[in-house]
Short mmCIF file of C-alpha atoms in Angstrom, two decimals:
data_model
loop_
_atom_site.label_atom_id
_atom_site.label_comp_id
_atom_site.label_asym_id
_atom_site.label_seq_id
_atom_site.Cartn_x
_atom_site.Cartn_y
_atom_site.Cartn_z
CA MET A 1 7.19 -41.98 -30.98
CA THR A 2 6.27 -40.44 -27.65
CA LYS A 3 8.78 -42.69 -25.88
CA SER A 4 11.67 -40.56 -27.08
CA ILE A 5 10.27 -37.28 -25.68
CA THR A 6 12.42 -35.50 -23.13
CA PHE A 7 11.48 -32.53 -20.96
CA ARG A 8 13.63 -29.69 -19.70
CA THR A 9 13.51 -26.10 -18.52
CA ALA A 10 13.63 -23.67 -21.46
CA LYS A 11 16.83 -21.74 -22.18
CA GLU A 12 17.02 -18.27 -23.68
CA GLN A 13 18.14 -19.64 -27.06
CA ASP A 14 14.89 -21.68 -27.21
CA LEU A 15 12.77 -18.53 -27.14
CA PRO A 16 12.40 -17.93 -30.92
CA ARG A 17 11.22 -21.53 -31.36
CA ILE A 18 8.78 -21.14 -28.45
CA VAL A 19 7.31 -17.92 -29.86
CA ALA A 20 7.05 -19.57 -33.30
CA MET A 21 4.97 -22.39 -31.78
CA LEU A 22 2.76 -19.97 -29.83
CA SER A 23 2.14 -17.98 -33.02
CA ASP A 24 1.27 -21.00 -35.17
CA ASP A 25 -2.37 -21.14 -34.09
CA VAL A 26 -5.64 -19.38 -34.94
CA LEU A 27 -5.68 -17.40 -31.68
CA GLY A 28 -1.90 -17.09 -31.27
CA ARG A 29 -1.36 -15.54 -34.68
CA GLN A 30 -3.56 -12.58 -33.69
CA ARG A 31 -1.65 -11.76 -30.55
CA GLU A 32 2.02 -12.80 -30.93
CA ARG A 33 4.85 -11.16 -32.88
CA ASN A 34 7.01 -13.91 -34.34
CA GLU A 35 9.73 -11.58 -35.62
CA HIS A 36 13.49 -11.61 -35.89
CA PRO A 37 14.85 -10.29 -33.63
CA LEU A 38 12.08 -10.98 -31.13
CA PRO A 39 10.42 -7.99 -29.45
CA GLU A 40 12.20 -7.19 -26.18
CA SER A 41 9.02 -7.93 -24.18
CA TYR A 42 9.45 -11.68 -24.78
CA LEU A 43 12.98 -11.63 -23.35
CA LYS A 44 11.90 -9.63 -20.33
CA ALA A 45 9.10 -12.10 -19.61
CA PHE A 46 11.49 -15.02 -20.13
CA HIS A 47 13.86 -13.66 -17.49
CA ALA A 48 11.01 -12.86 -15.09
CA ILE A 49 9.78 -16.47 -15.43
CA THR A 50 13.12 -18.23 -15.18
CA THR A 51 14.33 -16.24 -12.15
CA ASP A 52 11.09 -16.91 -10.23
CA PRO A 53 11.21 -20.14 -8.18
CA ASN A 54 7.42 -20.43 -8.55
CA ASN A 55 7.40 -20.35 -12.35
CA GLU A 56 8.75 -22.96 -14.76
CA LEU A 57 8.84 -22.75 -18.54
CA ILE A 58 9.06 -26.34 -19.76
CA ILE A 59 9.79 -27.62 -23.24
CA ALA A 60 9.30 -31.06 -24.72
CA CYS A 61 11.93 -32.27 -27.20
CA ILE A 62 12.51 -35.16 -29.54
CA LYS A 63 16.29 -35.37 -29.87
CA ASN A 64 17.21 -31.70 -30.33
CA ASP A 65 13.89 -30.59 -31.79
CA ILE A 66 11.53 -28.59 -29.58
CA ILE A 67 8.04 -29.97 -30.15
CA GLY A 68 6.06 -28.61 -27.18
CA VAL A 69 5.97 -25.91 -24.53
CA MET A 70 4.03 -25.02 -21.39
CA GLN A 71 4.38 -22.82 -18.35
CA ILE A 72 3.65 -24.01 -14.82
CA THR A 73 3.06 -21.53 -11.99
CA PHE A 74 3.04 -22.71 -8.36
CA THR A 75 0.96 -20.53 -6.05
CA PRO A 76 0.41 -20.67 -2.29
CA TYR A 77 -3.13 -19.77 -1.22
CA ILE A 78 -4.80 -19.30 2.16
CA THR A 79 -7.84 -21.23 0.88
CA HIS A 80 -7.94 -25.03 1.16
CA GLN A 81 -6.03 -24.83 4.45
CA GLY A 82 -3.12 -23.01 2.92
CA GLY A 83 -2.85 -25.26 -0.12
CA TRP A 84 -0.53 -24.79 -3.09
CA ARG A 85 -1.85 -25.00 -6.65
CA ALA A 86 -0.16 -25.56 -9.98
CA THR A 87 -1.53 -23.53 -12.88
CA ILE A 88 -0.73 -24.63 -16.42
CA GLU A 89 -0.73 -21.99 -19.17
CA GLY A 90 0.54 -21.49 -22.71
CA VAL A 91 0.45 -25.16 -23.70
CA ARG A 92 1.35 -25.59 -27.36
CA THR A 93 2.69 -28.46 -29.43
CA ASP A 94 4.29 -28.37 -32.84
CA ALA A 95 1.72 -28.66 -35.64
CA SER A 96 3.65 -31.56 -37.25
CA THR A 97 3.44 -33.71 -34.12
CA ARG A 98 -0.14 -32.88 -33.12
CA ASN A 99 -2.49 -35.75 -32.19
CA LYS A 100 0.53 -37.99 -31.51
CA GLY A 101 0.38 -37.81 -27.75
CA VAL A 102 2.83 -34.97 -27.14
CA GLY A 103 0.19 -32.84 -25.40
CA THR A 104 -0.78 -35.73 -23.17
CA GLU A 105 2.86 -36.31 -22.20
CA LEU A 106 3.25 -32.59 -21.39
CA ILE A 107 0.24 -32.55 -19.08
CA HIS A 108 1.26 -35.81 -17.41
CA TRP A 109 4.67 -34.27 -16.78
CA ALA A 110 3.04 -31.16 -15.28
CA ILE A 111 0.84 -33.28 -12.99
CA LYS A 112 3.88 -35.22 -11.75
CA ARG A 113 5.74 -31.96 -11.15
CA ALA A 114 2.74 -30.55 -9.25
CA GLU A 115 2.78 -33.64 -7.03
CA GLU A 116 6.50 -33.17 -6.35
CA ARG A 117 5.74 -29.57 -5.36
CA LYS A 118 3.01 -30.83 -2.97
CA CYS A 119 0.17 -29.08 -4.79
CA HIS A 120 -3.37 -30.23 -4.00
CA LEU A 121 -4.75 -29.05 -7.33
CA VAL A 122 -3.71 -28.58 -10.94
CA GLN A 123 -5.72 -25.96 -12.79
CA LEU A 124 -5.92 -24.26 -16.16
CA THR A 125 -8.36 -22.33 -18.26
CA THR A 126 -9.11 -23.09 -21.88
CA ASP A 127 -10.77 -20.77 -24.39
CA LYS A 128 -14.36 -21.78 -25.16
CA GLN A 129 -13.38 -21.31 -28.83
CA ARG A 130 -11.27 -24.48 -28.48
CA PRO A 131 -13.77 -27.34 -27.94
CA ASP A 132 -11.11 -29.93 -28.85
CA ALA A 133 -8.88 -28.65 -26.05
CA LEU A 134 -11.73 -28.98 -23.54
CA ARG A 135 -12.29 -32.61 -24.57
CA PHE A 136 -8.54 -33.25 -24.40
CA TYR A 137 -8.29 -31.99 -20.79
CA GLU A 138 -11.47 -33.77 -19.70
CA LYS A 139 -10.04 -37.03 -21.05
CA LEU A 140 -7.02 -36.44 -18.81
CA GLY A 141 -9.27 -36.16 -15.75
CA PHE A 142 -9.81 -32.40 -15.47
CA LYS A 143 -13.32 -31.23 -14.52
CA ALA A 144 -14.80 -28.03 -15.99
CA THR A 145 -16.29 -27.00 -12.64
CA HIS A 146 -15.47 -23.30 -13.02
CA GLU A 147 -16.08 -20.39 -15.35
CA GLY A 148 -12.86 -18.74 -16.51
CA LEU A 149 -13.36 -14.97 -16.51
CA LYS A 150 -11.06 -12.44 -18.14
CA LEU A 151 -10.99 -8.65 -18.11
CA LYS A 152 -8.71 -6.96 -20.64
CA LEU A 153 -6.99 -3.81 -19.39
CA MET H 1 -21.03 3.00 3.83
CA THR H 2 -18.50 1.88 1.25
CA LYS H 3 -16.80 5.28 1.37
CA SER H 4 -15.11 4.40 4.62
CA ILE H 5 -13.49 1.19 3.32
CA THR H 6 -9.71 1.04 3.47
CA PHE H 7 -7.42 -1.55 1.90
CA ARG H 8 -4.11 -2.89 3.13
CA THR H 9 -1.81 -5.89 2.95
CA ALA H 10 -2.79 -8.55 5.49
CA LYS H 11 -0.68 -9.03 8.63
CA GLU H 12 -0.15 -12.31 10.46
CA GLN H 13 -2.51 -11.27 13.26
CA ASP H 14 -5.31 -10.89 10.66
CA LEU H 15 -5.10 -14.57 9.72
CA PRO H 16 -7.74 -15.98 12.14
CA ARG H 17 -10.25 -13.41 10.89
CA ILE H 18 -9.39 -14.21 7.26
CA VAL H 19 -9.83 -17.96 7.80
CA ALA H 20 -13.12 -17.30 9.63
CA MET H 21 -14.41 -15.40 6.58
CA LEU H 22 -13.22 -18.09 4.14
CA SER H 23 -14.99 -20.73 6.26
CA ASP H 24 -18.29 -18.86 6.49
CA ASP H 25 -19.62 -20.08 3.16
CA VAL H 26 -21.29 -23.21 1.74
CA LEU H 27 -18.16 -24.34 -0.11
CA GLY H 28 -15.63 -22.92 2.37
CA ARG H 29 -17.08 -24.71 5.35
CA GLN H 30 -16.34 -28.08 3.71
CA ARG H 31 -12.69 -27.37 3.11
CA GLU H 32 -11.36 -24.98 5.75
CA ARG H 33 -10.45 -25.58 9.41
CA ASN H 34 -11.47 -22.52 11.39
CA GLU H 35 -9.85 -23.66 14.66
CA HIS H 36 -7.95 -22.09 17.50
CA PRO H 37 -5.02 -22.25 17.19
CA LEU H 38 -5.09 -22.31 13.40
CA PRO H 39 -3.56 -25.33 11.67
CA GLU H 40 0.11 -24.64 10.88
CA SER H 41 -0.56 -24.96 7.12
CA TYR H 42 -2.35 -21.58 7.10
CA LEU H 43 0.66 -19.85 8.66
CA LYS H 44 3.07 -21.47 6.23
CA ALA H 45 0.94 -20.35 3.27
CA PHE H 46 0.65 -16.85 4.74
CA HIS H 47 4.44 -16.52 4.91
CA ALA H 48 4.90 -17.97 1.41
CA ILE H 49 2.43 -15.38 0.07
CA THR H 50 3.72 -12.35 1.93
CA THR H 51 7.41 -13.00 1.12
CA ASP H 52 6.67 -13.41 -2.60
CA PRO H 53 6.81 -10.11 -4.53
CA ASN H 54 4.30 -11.55 -7.03
CA ASN H 55 1.62 -12.36 -4.45
CA GLU H 56 -0.46 -9.96 -2.38
CA LEU H 57 -3.01 -10.84 0.28
CA ILE H 58 -5.28 -7.81 0.58
CA ILE H 59 -7.89 -7.06 3.19
CA ALA H 60 -10.69 -4.51 3.20
CA CYS H 61 -11.49 -2.81 6.51
CA ILE H 62 -14.08 -0.47 7.95
CA LYS H 63 -12.28 1.25 10.81
CA ASN H 64 -10.51 -1.68 12.49
CA ASP H 65 -12.94 -4.37 11.31
CA ILE H 66 -11.82 -6.69 8.54
CA ILE H 67 -14.77 -7.10 6.17
CA GLY H 68 -13.21 -8.53 3.03
CA VAL H 69 -10.22 -10.45 1.69
CA MET H 70 -8.69 -11.44 -1.64
CA GLN H 71 -5.39 -12.64 -3.03
CA ILE H 72 -3.80 -11.21 -6.17
CA THR H 73 -1.06 -13.10 -8.02
CA PHE H 74 1.00 -11.36 -10.71
CA THR H 75 2.42 -13.72 -13.32
CA PRO H 76 4.72 -13.12 -16.29
CA TYR H 77 3.89 -15.21 -19.35
CA ILE H 78 5.55 -15.67 -22.74
CA THR H 79 2.12 -15.53 -24.41
CA HIS H 80 0.61 -12.16 -25.40
CA GLN H 81 4.12 -10.87 -26.24
CA GLY H 82 5.44 -11.56 -22.77
CA GLY H 83 2.48 -10.04 -20.97
CA TRP H 84 1.85 -10.04 -17.22
CA ARG H 85 -1.50 -11.09 -15.79
CA ALA H 86 -3.16 -10.53 -12.45
CA THR H 87 -5.11 -13.47 -11.05
CA ILE H 88 -7.65 -12.85 -8.30
CA GLU H 89 -8.46 -15.71 -5.94
CA GLY H 90 -10.06 -16.31 -2.55
CA VAL H 91 -12.38 -13.30 -2.65
CA ARG H 92 -14.65 -13.24 0.38
CA THR H 93 -16.60 -10.54 2.18
CA ASP H 94 -18.09 -10.64 5.65
CA ALA H 95 -21.63 -12.01 5.68
CA SER H 96 -22.95 -8.96 7.55
CA THR H 97 -21.76 -6.55 4.86
CA ARG H 98 -22.70 -8.61 1.81
CA ASN H 99 -24.56 -6.87 -1.05
CA LYS H 100 -23.37 -3.51 0.20
CA GLY H 101 -20.71 -2.97 -2.42
CA VAL H 102 -17.68 -4.30 -0.55
CA GLY H 103 -17.03 -6.99 -3.16
CA THR H 104 -17.23 -4.39 -5.94
CA GLU H 105 -14.75 -2.16 -4.11
CA LEU H 106 -12.37 -5.10 -3.66
CA ILE H 107 -12.40 -5.97 -7.36
CA HIS H 108 -12.03 -2.33 -8.40
CA TRP H 109 -9.02 -2.11 -6.10
CA ALA H 110 -7.53 -5.26 -7.68
CA ILE H 111 -8.04 -3.88 -11.20
CA LYS H 112 -6.30 -0.63 -10.25
CA ARG H 113 -3.44 -2.58 -8.70
CA ALA H 114 -3.16 -4.75 -11.85
CA GLU H 115 -2.88 -1.57 -13.93
CA GLU H 116 -0.12 -0.28 -11.64
CA ARG H 117 1.71 -3.57 -12.15
CA LYS H 118 1.34 -3.16 -15.96
CA CYS H 119 -0.80 -6.27 -16.41
CA HIS H 120 -2.71 -6.62 -19.68
CA LEU H 121 -5.33 -8.90 -18.18
CA VAL H 122 -7.12 -9.57 -14.90
CA GLN H 123 -8.43 -13.11 -14.57
CA LEU H 124 -10.20 -15.35 -12.10
CA THR H 125 -12.24 -18.50 -12.04
CA THR H 126 -15.55 -18.86 -10.27
CA ASP H 127 -17.27 -22.10 -9.30
CA LYS H 128 -20.27 -22.89 -11.52
CA GLN H 129 -22.12 -23.60 -8.26
CA ARG H 130 -22.05 -19.83 -7.60
CA PRO H 131 -24.28 -18.29 -10.31
CA ASP H 132 -24.55 -15.04 -8.30
CA ALA H 133 -20.76 -14.68 -8.36
CA LEU H 134 -20.72 -15.11 -12.14
CA ARG H 135 -23.31 -12.35 -12.55
CA PHE H 136 -21.35 -10.15 -10.13
CA TYR H 137 -18.14 -10.45 -12.15
CA GLU H 138 -19.91 -10.01 -15.49
CA LYS H 139 -21.45 -6.80 -14.21
CA LEU H 140 -17.92 -5.59 -13.46
CA GLY H 141 -16.88 -6.20 -17.07
CA PHE H 142 -15.38 -9.70 -16.91
CA LYS H 143 -16.17 -12.04 -19.83
CA ALA H 144 -16.67 -15.77 -19.26
CA THR H 145 -14.68 -16.67 -22.37
CA HIS H 146 -12.91 -19.66 -20.81
CA GLU H 147 -13.67 -22.94 -19.11
CA GLY H 148 -11.97 -23.26 -15.72
CA LEU H 149 -10.65 -26.79 -15.34
CA LYS H 150 -9.44 -28.36 -12.11
CA LEU H 151 -7.76 -31.67 -11.33
CA LYS H 152 -7.56 -32.66 -7.68
CA LEU H 153 -4.35 -34.48 -6.70
#
């Protein structure tokens, strides 16, 4: 099945489907607003992301169906001799296709893209409430060397 | 002492001092090149950071002495209803001023700046080899809710 997956940059008309996927999750359902029409804040963020050369909102599709989403941010740092990093965030796959390799394909795609962008590191944080996600990323070669700290404003 | 600390955006001529601070550390010394002249990669990263409206390289000074540095990245996400986040990275204070509140002042400054930029979250990762850093951030209100995963390319 995973052979037929294609990847592309998200378009504005994909946004309701993206928000629906982000909401269809124990944590997502508490913090998203999957409404019609979508709250304006989603559109504003979409435009901020897609007009920024260092941010990419990527969707995975099978034929015309959107089955996965993630955001990749490329950041230049002074540390590591001025090295660029790729940060992956907001990874979600459609519930119906879960455990069929879509997530793996998404992350492999992100790693390849990070290499193209000459990053020396790919990074992400995963909620400690998602032990399956931690195992998933470790299987892909990520090391949980850091604590991920958050401060809500 | 901390009352006389000022904060400003870093200038190109501050770069050797910044790299010296980043290098003066158990982990930093293994990965930085504190040479004269500085490797070109530091200058390239400096210009990529300072020309990007979503990245700020901030230094803390006492009079004309640079005693601290950090980078703040502002990122729009679709998640959390299209919320912006501030990510703090590369925090370092001068060895001679350590444990005198400079680090606390830096992070307080970053939090205030994140509020100005309408972020809903301030985040950072800290190496599990730095237990003191973890305690420092927790004391400032950060919660270690996430695992910080890294994949070297």
